[in-house]
Tab-separated table of C-alpha atoms and ligand atoms in Angstrom:
chain	number	residue	atom	x	y	z
R	243	MET	CA	86.100	76.156	93.351
R	244	LEU	CA	86.021	79.820	92.198
R	245	ILE	CA	87.412	82.889	93.609
R	246	GLY	CA	85.759	86.397	92.930
R	247	VAL	CA	87.660	89.469	93.492
R	248	VAL	CA	85.473	92.460	93.763
R	249	GLY	CA	86.091	95.919	95.126
R	250	LYS	CA	85.708	99.401	93.814
R	251	ALA	CA	88.028	101.266	91.449
R	252	ASN	CA	91.590	101.811	91.595
R	253	THR	CA	91.954	99.698	95.038
R	254	GLY	CA	94.276	97.311	93.025
R	255	LYS	CA	91.950	94.369	91.855
R	256	SER	CA	93.380	93.979	88.416
R	257	THR	CA	96.448	93.637	89.702
R	258	PHE	CA	96.070	91.418	92.835
R	259	PHE	CA	94.616	89.351	89.858
R	260	LYS	CA	97.832	89.920	88.109
R	261	ALA	CA	99.822	88.573	90.290
R	262	ALA	CA	97.894	85.593	92.102
R	263	THR	CA	97.112	84.096	88.411
R	264	LEU	CA	100.326	85.164	87.012
R	265	MET	CA	102.307	81.568	85.887
R	266	ASP	CA	104.916	79.784	84.264
R	267	VAL	CA	102.612	77.938	81.595
R	268	GLU	CA	105.892	75.851	80.988
R	269	ILE	CA	105.672	74.358	84.326
R	270	ALA	CA	102.321	75.222	85.309
R	271	ASN	CA	99.943	73.048	83.048
R	272	TYR	CA	96.450	73.678	83.760
R	273	PRO	CA	93.911	72.307	81.649
R	274	PHE	CA	91.775	75.452	80.813
R	275	ALA	CA	90.742	77.321	78.034
R	276	THR	CA	90.601	80.781	78.578
R	277	ILE	CA	86.972	81.900	77.795
R	278	LYS	CA	87.098	85.282	79.236
R	279	PRO	CA	90.273	87.232	79.934
R	280	ASN	CA	89.415	87.825	83.652
R	281	HIS	CA	89.000	84.641	84.700
R	282	GLY	CA	92.336	82.701	85.420
R	283	VAL	CA	94.299	80.481	87.391
R	284	GLY	CA	95.693	81.000	90.643
R	285	PHE	CA	97.238	78.574	93.373
R	286	LEU	CA	96.947	77.384	96.992
R	287	ARG	CA	100.552	76.972	98.507
R	288	VAL	CA	100.318	73.712	100.751
R	289	PRO	CA	103.836	72.000	101.724
R	290	CYS	CA	104.043	69.042	99.515
R	291	VAL	CA	103.351	65.066	100.992
R	292	ASP	CA	106.085	63.975	98.988
R	293	LYS	CA	108.379	65.343	101.226
R	294	ASP	CA	107.189	63.098	104.013
R	295	PHE	CA	107.788	60.080	101.501
R	296	ASN	CA	111.370	61.241	100.231
R	297	THR	CA	110.263	61.534	96.840
R	298	GLN	CA	109.279	64.277	94.423
R	299	CYS	CA	105.875	64.512	92.655
R	300	ASN	CA	105.094	64.978	89.400
R	301	PRO	CA	101.901	67.351	89.710
R	302	ARG	CA	99.554	67.023	86.876
R	303	THR	CA	97.973	70.446	87.423
R	304	GLY	CA	99.765	72.975	89.159
R	305	TYR	CA	103.111	72.239	90.203
R	306	CYS	CA	105.712	71.446	92.588
R	307	LYS	CA	108.932	73.481	93.805
R	308	GLU	CA	111.283	73.010	96.722
R	309	HIS	CA	108.185	70.302	98.288
R	310	GLU	CA	106.152	73.223	97.807
R	311	ARG	CA	102.923	72.310	96.204
R	312	PHE	CA	101.008	74.679	94.459
R	313	ILE	CA	97.128	73.484	93.639
R	314	PRO	CA	94.958	75.581	91.069
R	315	VAL	CA	91.842	77.615	91.811
R	316	ASP	CA	89.835	79.394	89.666
R	317	VAL	CA	90.041	82.940	89.901
R	318	ILE	CA	87.761	85.964	88.040
R	319	ASP	CA	88.278	89.316	88.364
R	320	VAL	CA	85.255	91.045	88.689
R	321	ALA	CA	85.204	94.347	87.969
R	322	GLY	CA	82.186	96.955	87.878
R	323	LEU	CA	81.507	97.294	91.733
R	324	VAL	CA	79.858	100.999	91.412
R	325	PRO	CA	77.599	102.795	94.303
R	326	GLY	CA	73.926	101.408	92.703
R	327	ALA	CA	75.120	97.899	91.130
R	328	HIS	CA	72.444	96.185	92.400
R	329	GLU	CA	70.211	98.351	90.595
R	330	GLY	CA	71.875	97.432	87.160
R	331	LYS	CA	74.266	101.075	87.304
R	332	GLY	CA	77.297	100.878	85.407
R	333	MET	CA	78.164	97.266	84.833
R	334	GLY	CA	76.063	95.977	87.470
R	335	LEU	CA	73.880	93.075	86.270
R	336	GLU	CA	76.935	91.551	84.432
R	337	PHE	CA	78.706	92.286	87.471
R	338	LEU	CA	76.078	90.503	90.084
R	339	ASN	CA	76.456	87.657	87.145
R	340	ASP	CA	79.960	86.849	87.363
R	341	LEU	CA	80.476	87.654	91.298
R	342	ASN	CA	77.058	84.988	91.684
R	343	GLN	CA	79.203	82.295	90.376
R	344	ALA	CA	81.903	82.759	92.954
R	345	ASP	CA	81.991	80.573	96.339
R	346	CYS	CA	83.963	83.353	97.984
R	347	LEU	CA	84.736	86.997	98.058
R	348	VAL	CA	88.440	88.288	98.066
R	349	HIS	CA	87.419	92.158	98.478
R	350	VAL	CA	90.285	94.488	97.795
R	351	ILE	CA	90.378	97.641	99.822
R	352	ASP	CA	93.178	100.166	99.262
R	353	CYS	CA	94.071	100.476	103.044
R	354	SER	CA	96.631	103.295	102.391
R	355	GLY	CA	93.576	105.480	102.113
R	356	SER	CA	94.421	106.886	98.957
R	357	THR	CA	91.122	106.075	96.806
R	358	ASN	CA	88.237	107.629	97.527
R	359	GLU	CA	84.737	106.537	96.680
R	360	GLY	CA	84.407	106.991	93.818
R	361	GLY	CA	87.569	105.356	93.077
R	362	GLU	CA	90.049	108.090	92.389
R	363	PRO	CA	93.569	108.336	93.529
R	364	VAL	CA	94.143	111.252	96.336
R	365	GLU	CA	96.732	112.099	99.368
R	366	PRO	CA	97.220	108.886	101.446
R	367	GLY	CA	95.176	108.523	104.858
R	368	THR	CA	92.343	110.368	103.635
R	369	HIS	CA	89.658	107.975	102.659
R	370	ASP	CA	88.607	106.069	105.090
R	371	PRO	CA	88.724	102.182	103.730
R	372	ALA	CA	86.538	101.075	106.656
R	373	LYS	CA	83.364	102.433	104.358
R	374	ASP	CA	84.793	100.718	101.757
R	375	ILE	CA	84.117	97.419	103.404
R	376	LYS	CA	80.487	98.522	104.876
R	377	PHE	CA	79.598	99.524	101.506
R	378	LEU	CA	80.368	96.497	99.090
R	379	GLU	CA	78.216	94.631	101.867
R	380	GLU	CA	75.457	96.962	101.755
R	381	GLU	CA	75.524	96.910	98.031
R	382	LEU	CA	75.585	93.028	98.170
R	383	ASP	CA	73.021	93.192	100.963
R	384	HIS	CA	70.726	95.230	98.556
R	385	TRP	CA	70.965	92.521	95.404
R	386	TYR	CA	69.937	89.621	97.556
R	387	LEU	CA	67.286	91.421	98.675
R	388	GLY	CA	66.163	92.483	95.285
R	389	ILE	CA	66.421	88.582	94.176
R	390	LEU	CA	64.631	87.852	96.894
R	391	LYS	CA	61.641	89.828	96.607
R	392	LYS	CA	60.879	89.701	92.715
R	393	PRO	CA	59.554	86.306	93.074
R	394	TRP	CA	58.308	87.035	96.908
R	395	GLU	CA	54.504	87.663	96.315
R	396	LYS	CA	53.903	84.802	94.244
R	397	PHE	CA	56.110	82.627	95.550
R	398	SER	CA	55.064	83.177	99.404
R	399	ARG	CA	51.643	82.900	98.129
R	400	ALA	CA	51.780	79.411	96.682
R	401	THR	CA	53.657	77.843	99.569
R	402	ALA	CA	50.977	78.539	102.123
R	403	GLN	CA	48.441	76.891	100.036
R	404	THR	CA	50.789	73.387	100.566
R	405	ASN	CA	51.941	72.105	103.782
R	406	GLU	CA	55.606	71.912	102.384
R	407	ASP	CA	58.327	72.727	104.618
R	408	VAL	CA	59.360	76.522	104.737
R	409	ALA	CA	62.921	75.575	104.800
R	410	LYS	CA	62.733	73.431	101.881
R	411	SER	CA	60.555	75.296	100.166
R	412	LEU	CA	63.153	78.246	100.535
R	413	HIS	CA	65.868	76.390	99.213
R	414	LYS	CA	63.611	75.150	95.973
R	415	GLN	CA	63.252	78.368	94.958
R	416	PHE	CA	66.546	80.094	95.294
R	417	SER	CA	68.941	76.874	95.243
R	418	GLY	CA	70.749	79.293	92.318
R	419	LEU	CA	72.752	81.249	94.754
R	420	GLY	CA	74.503	78.105	96.539
R	421	SER	CA	72.518	77.178	99.677
R	422	THR	CA	71.555	74.014	101.179
R	423	GLU	CA	68.530	73.055	102.929
R	424	ASP	CA	70.444	72.629	106.216
R	425	MET	CA	72.001	76.144	105.864
R	426	ILE	CA	68.484	77.612	105.087
R	427	LYS	CA	66.833	75.796	108.371
R	428	ASP	CA	69.878	77.056	110.357
R	429	LEU	CA	69.469	80.749	108.775
R	430	LEU	CA	65.619	80.703	109.420
R	431	GLU	CA	66.374	79.598	113.017
R	432	ARG	CA	69.419	82.724	113.292
R	433	THR	CA	67.160	85.252	111.978
R	434	GLY	CA	64.458	83.778	114.447
R	435	LEU	CA	61.832	83.225	110.936
R	436	GLU	CA	61.911	79.501	111.557
R	437	ASP	CA	57.704	80.114	112.472
R	438	LYS	CA	56.545	83.112	110.617
R	439	LYS	CA	54.839	81.990	107.386
R	440	LEU	CA	56.598	83.707	104.321
R	441	ASN	CA	53.501	85.574	103.238
R	442	THR	CA	53.572	87.632	106.148
R	443	TRP	CA	57.301	88.376	106.152
R	444	ASN	CA	58.080	92.330	105.865
R	445	GLU	CA	60.820	94.081	104.007
R	446	GLU	CA	63.076	94.354	107.313
R	447	GLU	CA	62.291	90.524	107.781
R	448	LEU	CA	63.286	89.870	104.158
R	449	PHE	CA	66.350	91.760	104.221
R	450	ARG	CA	67.186	90.363	107.511
R	451	PHE	CA	67.015	87.060	105.814
R	452	GLY	CA	68.677	87.954	102.187
R	453	LYS	CA	71.868	89.181	104.865
R	454	ALA	CA	72.639	86.264	106.510
R	455	LEU	CA	72.069	83.957	102.683
R	456	ARG	CA	74.221	86.457	101.786
R	457	LYS	CA	77.091	86.162	104.499
R	458	ALA	CA	76.796	82.067	104.227
R	459	THR	CA	76.712	81.742	100.496
R	460	LYS	CA	79.340	84.197	99.810
R	461	PRO	CA	82.115	84.096	102.472
R	462	MET	CA	84.525	86.845	102.073
R	463	ILE	CA	87.956	87.760	102.769
R	464	ILE	CA	89.317	91.199	103.157
R	465	ALA	CA	92.532	91.818	101.275
R	466	ALA	CA	93.823	95.160	103.044
R	467	ASN	CA	95.783	96.490	99.679
R	468	LYS	CA	98.484	99.043	99.119
R	469	LEU	CA	100.563	97.961	102.338
R	470	ASP	CA	103.636	99.524	100.910
R	471	LEU	CA	101.996	103.025	100.855
R	472	PRO	CA	102.127	104.822	104.392
R	473	GLN	CA	98.894	104.834	106.336
R	474	ALA	CA	98.145	101.552	105.369
R	475	GLN	CA	99.508	99.856	108.432
R	476	GLU	CA	97.937	101.912	110.502
R	477	ASN	CA	94.690	101.491	108.705
R	478	LEU	CA	95.229	97.298	109.044
R	479	GLU	CA	95.095	97.377	112.891
R	480	ARG	CA	91.682	99.617	112.880
R	481	LEU	CA	90.071	97.634	110.747
R	482	ARG	CA	90.745	94.631	112.626
R	483	GLU	CA	89.688	96.239	115.642
R	484	GLU	CA	86.532	97.077	114.089
R	485	PHE	CA	85.599	94.287	111.942
R	486	PRO	CA	86.706	91.842	113.993
R	487	GLU	CA	84.331	89.438	112.540
R	488	HIS	CA	86.323	89.731	109.093
R	489	VAL	CA	88.986	87.791	108.339
R	490	ILE	CA	91.604	90.777	107.022
R	491	VAL	CA	94.916	89.902	105.357
R	492	GLY	CA	97.419	92.893	104.461
R	493	CYS	CA	98.962	92.795	101.073
R	494	SER	CA	100.831	94.516	98.462
R	495	ALA	CA	99.543	93.200	94.983
R	496	VAL	CA	102.125	95.371	93.325
R	497	SER	CA	105.111	93.952	95.349
R	498	GLU	CA	103.804	90.462	94.254
R	499	LEU	CA	103.660	91.046	90.582
R	500	ALA	CA	106.865	92.887	90.296
R	501	LEU	CA	108.539	89.435	92.038
R	502	LYS	CA	106.433	86.687	90.435
R	503	GLU	CA	107.279	89.138	86.871
R	504	ALA	CA	111.397	88.978	87.650
R	505	ASP	CA	111.349	85.480	88.818
R	506	LYS	CA	109.705	84.528	85.401
R	507	HIS	CA	112.442	86.311	83.312
R	508	GLN	CA	114.862	84.149	85.493
R	509	ALA	CA	116.114	87.659	87.102
R	510	ILE	CA	115.625	86.577	91.242
R	511	HIS	CA	113.935	82.897	92.537
R	512	TYR	CA	111.015	83.596	94.337
R	513	LEU	CA	108.454	81.229	95.342
R	514	PRO	CA	105.066	83.018	95.881
R	515	GLY	CA	104.264	83.702	99.811
R	516	ASP	CA	107.990	83.387	100.797
R	517	ASP	CA	109.470	86.237	103.098
R	518	HIS	CA	112.789	86.756	100.605
R	519	PHE	CA	114.079	85.972	97.361
R	520	THR	CA	117.819	85.787	96.060
R	521	VAL	CA	119.065	87.543	93.115
R	522	LYS	CA	119.770	85.435	90.478
R	523	GLY	CA	120.793	87.563	87.277
R	524	GLU	CA	121.752	90.794	85.880
R	525	LEU	CA	119.836	93.823	87.041
R	526	ASN	CA	119.589	96.929	85.877
R	527	GLU	CA	119.437	99.934	88.392
R	528	GLN	CA	115.980	100.608	88.407
R	529	GLN	CA	115.172	96.842	88.769
R	530	LYS	CA	117.490	96.669	91.679
R	531	LYS	CA	115.935	99.877	93.490
R	532	GLY	CA	112.217	98.439	92.937
R	533	LEU	CA	113.740	94.973	94.362
R	534	GLU	CA	115.266	96.880	97.536
R	535	TYR	CA	112.055	98.532	97.814
R	536	ILE	CA	110.171	95.522	98.205
R	537	LYS	CA	112.688	94.075	100.460
R	538	THR	CA	112.755	96.457	103.335
R	539	ASN	CA	109.343	97.698	102.770
R	540	VAL	CA	106.857	94.778	102.080
R	541	LEU	CA	109.209	91.413	103.289
R	542	ALA	CA	110.804	92.344	105.705
R	543	LYS	CA	108.243	94.340	107.835
R	544	HIS	CA	105.314	91.973	106.934
R	545	GLY	CA	107.135	88.851	106.348
R	546	SER	CA	105.827	88.312	102.978
R	547	THR	CA	103.736	90.439	100.389
R	548	GLY	CA	100.417	88.913	101.673
R	549	VAL	CA	99.168	87.729	98.202
R	550	GLN	CA	99.460	84.250	98.448
R	551	ALA	CA	98.389	84.492	102.059
R	552	VAL	CA	94.919	85.797	101.345
R	553	ILE	CA	94.333	82.761	98.818
R	554	ASN	CA	95.786	80.314	101.225
R	555	LYS	CA	92.939	81.186	103.951
R	556	ALA	CA	90.219	81.905	101.657
R	557	VAL	CA	90.427	78.006	100.749
R	558	LEU	CA	91.718	76.927	104.314
R	559	GLU	CA	89.583	79.488	106.212
R	560	VAL	CA	87.192	81.236	104.695
R	561	LEU	CA	85.859	78.254	102.679
R	562	ASP	CA	87.031	75.675	105.330
R	563	HIS	CA	88.751	73.238	102.551
R	564	ILE	CA	91.740	70.610	103.126
R	565	ALA	CA	93.729	68.992	100.770
R	566	VAL	CA	94.272	65.227	100.211
R	567	TRP	CA	96.163	63.323	98.009
R	568	PRO	CA	95.221	59.842	96.332
R	569	GLY	CA	98.196	57.485	96.907
R	570	GLY	CA	98.476	53.754	97.380
R	571	VAL	CA	100.305	52.439	100.224
R	572	HIS	CA	102.876	50.299	98.014
R	573	LYS	CA	103.288	52.766	95.375
R	574	LEU	CA	102.860	56.292	95.285
R	575	ALA	CA	102.926	56.460	91.227
R	576	ASP	CA	100.520	55.924	88.591
R	577	LYS	CA	100.194	53.541	85.931
R	578	ASP	CA	102.398	55.809	83.738
R	579	GLY	CA	105.134	56.374	86.469
R	580	ASN	CA	103.631	60.045	87.845
R	581	VAL	CA	104.167	60.502	91.478
R	582	LEU	CA	101.144	61.989	93.708
R	583	PRO	CA	100.163	63.269	90.545
R	584	ASP	CA	96.581	64.725	91.724
R	585	VAL	CA	95.442	66.524	95.006
R	586	PHE	CA	92.083	67.256	95.978
R	587	LEU	CA	90.320	69.978	97.728
R	588	LEU	CA	87.273	69.073	99.659
R	589	PRO	CA	85.789	70.501	102.621
R	590	ALA	CA	87.055	70.089	106.136
R	591	LYS	CA	85.380	67.003	107.654
R	592	SER	CA	85.108	65.067	104.524
R	593	THR	CA	85.055	61.948	105.009
R	594	ALA	CA	86.352	58.542	103.260
R	595	LEU	CA	83.669	57.895	101.096
R	596	ASP	CA	83.374	61.291	100.126
R	597	PHE	CA	87.244	61.574	99.056
R	598	ALA	CA	86.213	58.282	97.290
R	599	TYR	CA	83.258	60.040	95.407
R	600	LYS	CA	85.471	62.950	94.561
R	601	VAL	CA	88.400	60.784	92.799
R	602	HIS	CA	85.919	58.764	90.886
R	603	THR	CA	82.049	58.038	91.107
R	604	ASP	CA	83.054	54.294	90.507
R	605	PHE	CA	85.005	54.817	94.129
R	606	GLY	CA	82.441	55.933	95.760
R	607	LYS	CA	79.571	53.607	94.506
R	608	HIS	CA	82.066	50.452	95.135
R	609	PHE	CA	83.821	51.758	98.236
R	610	ILE	CA	85.266	48.863	100.528
R	611	ARG	CA	87.523	50.593	102.763
R	612	ALA	CA	90.078	52.889	102.651
R	613	ILE	CA	94.134	53.092	103.747
R	614	HIS	CA	95.238	55.827	105.567
R	615	VAL	CA	98.648	55.636	104.130
R	616	PRO	CA	101.037	57.829	106.243
R	617	THR	CA	100.229	55.239	109.118
R	618	LYS	CA	99.228	52.152	106.580
R	619	ARG	CA	96.028	52.274	109.252
R	620	THR	CA	92.920	50.538	107.334
R	621	VAL	CA	89.792	53.165	107.959
R	622	GLY	CA	86.178	52.815	107.000
R	623	LYS	CA	83.943	55.282	105.017
R	624	ASP	CA	83.056	57.639	107.831
R	625	PHE	CA	87.029	58.299	108.351
R	626	GLU	CA	87.457	61.664	108.914
R	627	LEU	CA	90.158	63.152	106.845
R	628	HIS	CA	92.637	65.818	107.716
R	629	HIS	CA	94.648	68.315	105.571
R	630	ARG	CA	97.195	66.840	103.997
R	631	ASP	CA	96.261	63.280	104.295
R	632	VAL	CA	96.832	60.905	102.002
R	633	ILE	CA	94.544	57.884	101.403
R	634	GLU	CA	94.388	55.146	99.243
R	635	ILE	CA	90.734	53.458	98.234
R	636	ILE	CA	89.828	50.214	97.956
R	637	ALA	CA	86.904	49.288	95.779
R	638	ASP	CA	84.969	46.592	94.159
R	639	LYS	CA	85.910	46.869	90.512
B	78	LIG	N1	101.505	101.214	96.108
B	78	LIG	C1	100.626	100.644	95.230
B	78	LIG	N2	99.986	100.534	94.535
B	78	LIG	C2	98.853	99.166	94.124
B	78	LIG	C3	98.613	98.235	94.387
B	78	LIG	N3	98.403	97.330	93.928
B	78	LIG	C4	97.968	98.276	92.769
B	78	LIG	N4	97.977	99.216	92.841
B	78	LIG	C5	97.996	100.727	92.056
B	78	LIG	O1	96.994	101.273	91.894
B	78	LIG	C6	96.157	101.294	90.754
B	78	LIG	C7	94.705	100.832	90.446
B	78	LIG	O2	95.508	98.804	90.250
B	78	LIG	P1	94.418	98.314	89.367
B	78	LIG	O3	95.010	96.805	89.601
B	78	LIG	O4	94.015	98.941	88.159
B	78	LIG	O5	92.933	98.432	90.154
B	78	LIG	P2	91.192	98.243	90.020
B	78	LIG	O6	90.718	99.332	89.368
B	78	LIG	O7	90.968	97.589	91.073
B	78	LIG	O8	91.314	97.123	89.126
B	78	LIG	C8	97.497	101.467	89.756
B	78	LIG	O9	98.317	102.347	89.820
B	78	LIG	C9	97.900	100.381	90.277
B	78	LIG	O10	99.425	100.322	90.502
B	78	LIG	C10	99.739	98.112	95.886
B	78	LIG	O11	100.271	97.312	96.349
B	78	LIG	N5	100.521	98.973	95.975
B	79	LIG	MG1	90.457	96.494	87.205
């Protein structure tokens, strides 16, 4: 799963990316090679099931602190959004290439309105961040339109000569965008294009379909950043009214980064996502002041810095995934004695059989039954899983 951080310049993307991916390498043993500096690993925070079994887990990847499990998710800082990116302006094509890999987008906006259209700093409250929300969507919609248009003439003429199902042809042609055939079927119906021959679609129809496809394949969450600045709270409330269909989460990336860094240097104890921290080391006057500011203006007012909330909502709500642990009824440890070492993210409503395949293809192929570990109940392949379930797979060896 890959989360792409996007937005215009100076809204705080890199700060958000750093805050979300900063980790204690010692504890978060994640087997990844840094291929590019803008790729990193962030974490979904889930109350660990180890607590329910009165034990302490030993995560293979990610980490568990105070029975809060931090599950790795890949994050990419997609820099380079400028007006006209879809036409290749700025780092346009590289930008779109990075973007294309993402399963979900975090759109970082400067909620205080202190960054103008061009990404330059201005007085708080002088730029309307609602414009940024519209701007990114338009940019993405034009990009999708371009992808559809390029092969359209040839492609639509070719399909007109066959009897192949329209949804099937569309899916085959544009599968690179991450669609499924069912998704395309649904989108065709919703855009009222299901009975229209592909070679008769006009520009407006292509745009309408592209927009629907963009929304389905690039679900988005808005990180209303710089919540620590004046005007931000007011703007946040207004944006929520103006865009009721969007998931908008307020955050202060700079605060999260400061807290994580202070924790890393043992100056404070802070669990990402918490509404508090405790001082445990020596602080100089400047650090004291900075932390005090975060405490009163961010944590006390908003309940957290919001960065963890963005990641959590992106995975659990926008992508609608659940976390499921493999585990045995009689033994929660693997052969090396590691307790509940793994946890998997999978789409909500996944079944016991889906889970078996996710754990290992052989488990899926030779599935016999599963056991819902907390209740010790035997369940079949169609058993629908829930967030924080622990499941034992019984397979034929
Ligand atoms: N007040 C405040 N400033 C922030 C916050 N996040 C980022 N910034 C500042 O905004 C500026 C741009 O940040 P950066 O992460 O480089 O933005 P990018 O161009 O979108 O990657 C820097 O001066 C950051 O320190 C925040 O939450 N609050
Ligand atoms: Mg940046």
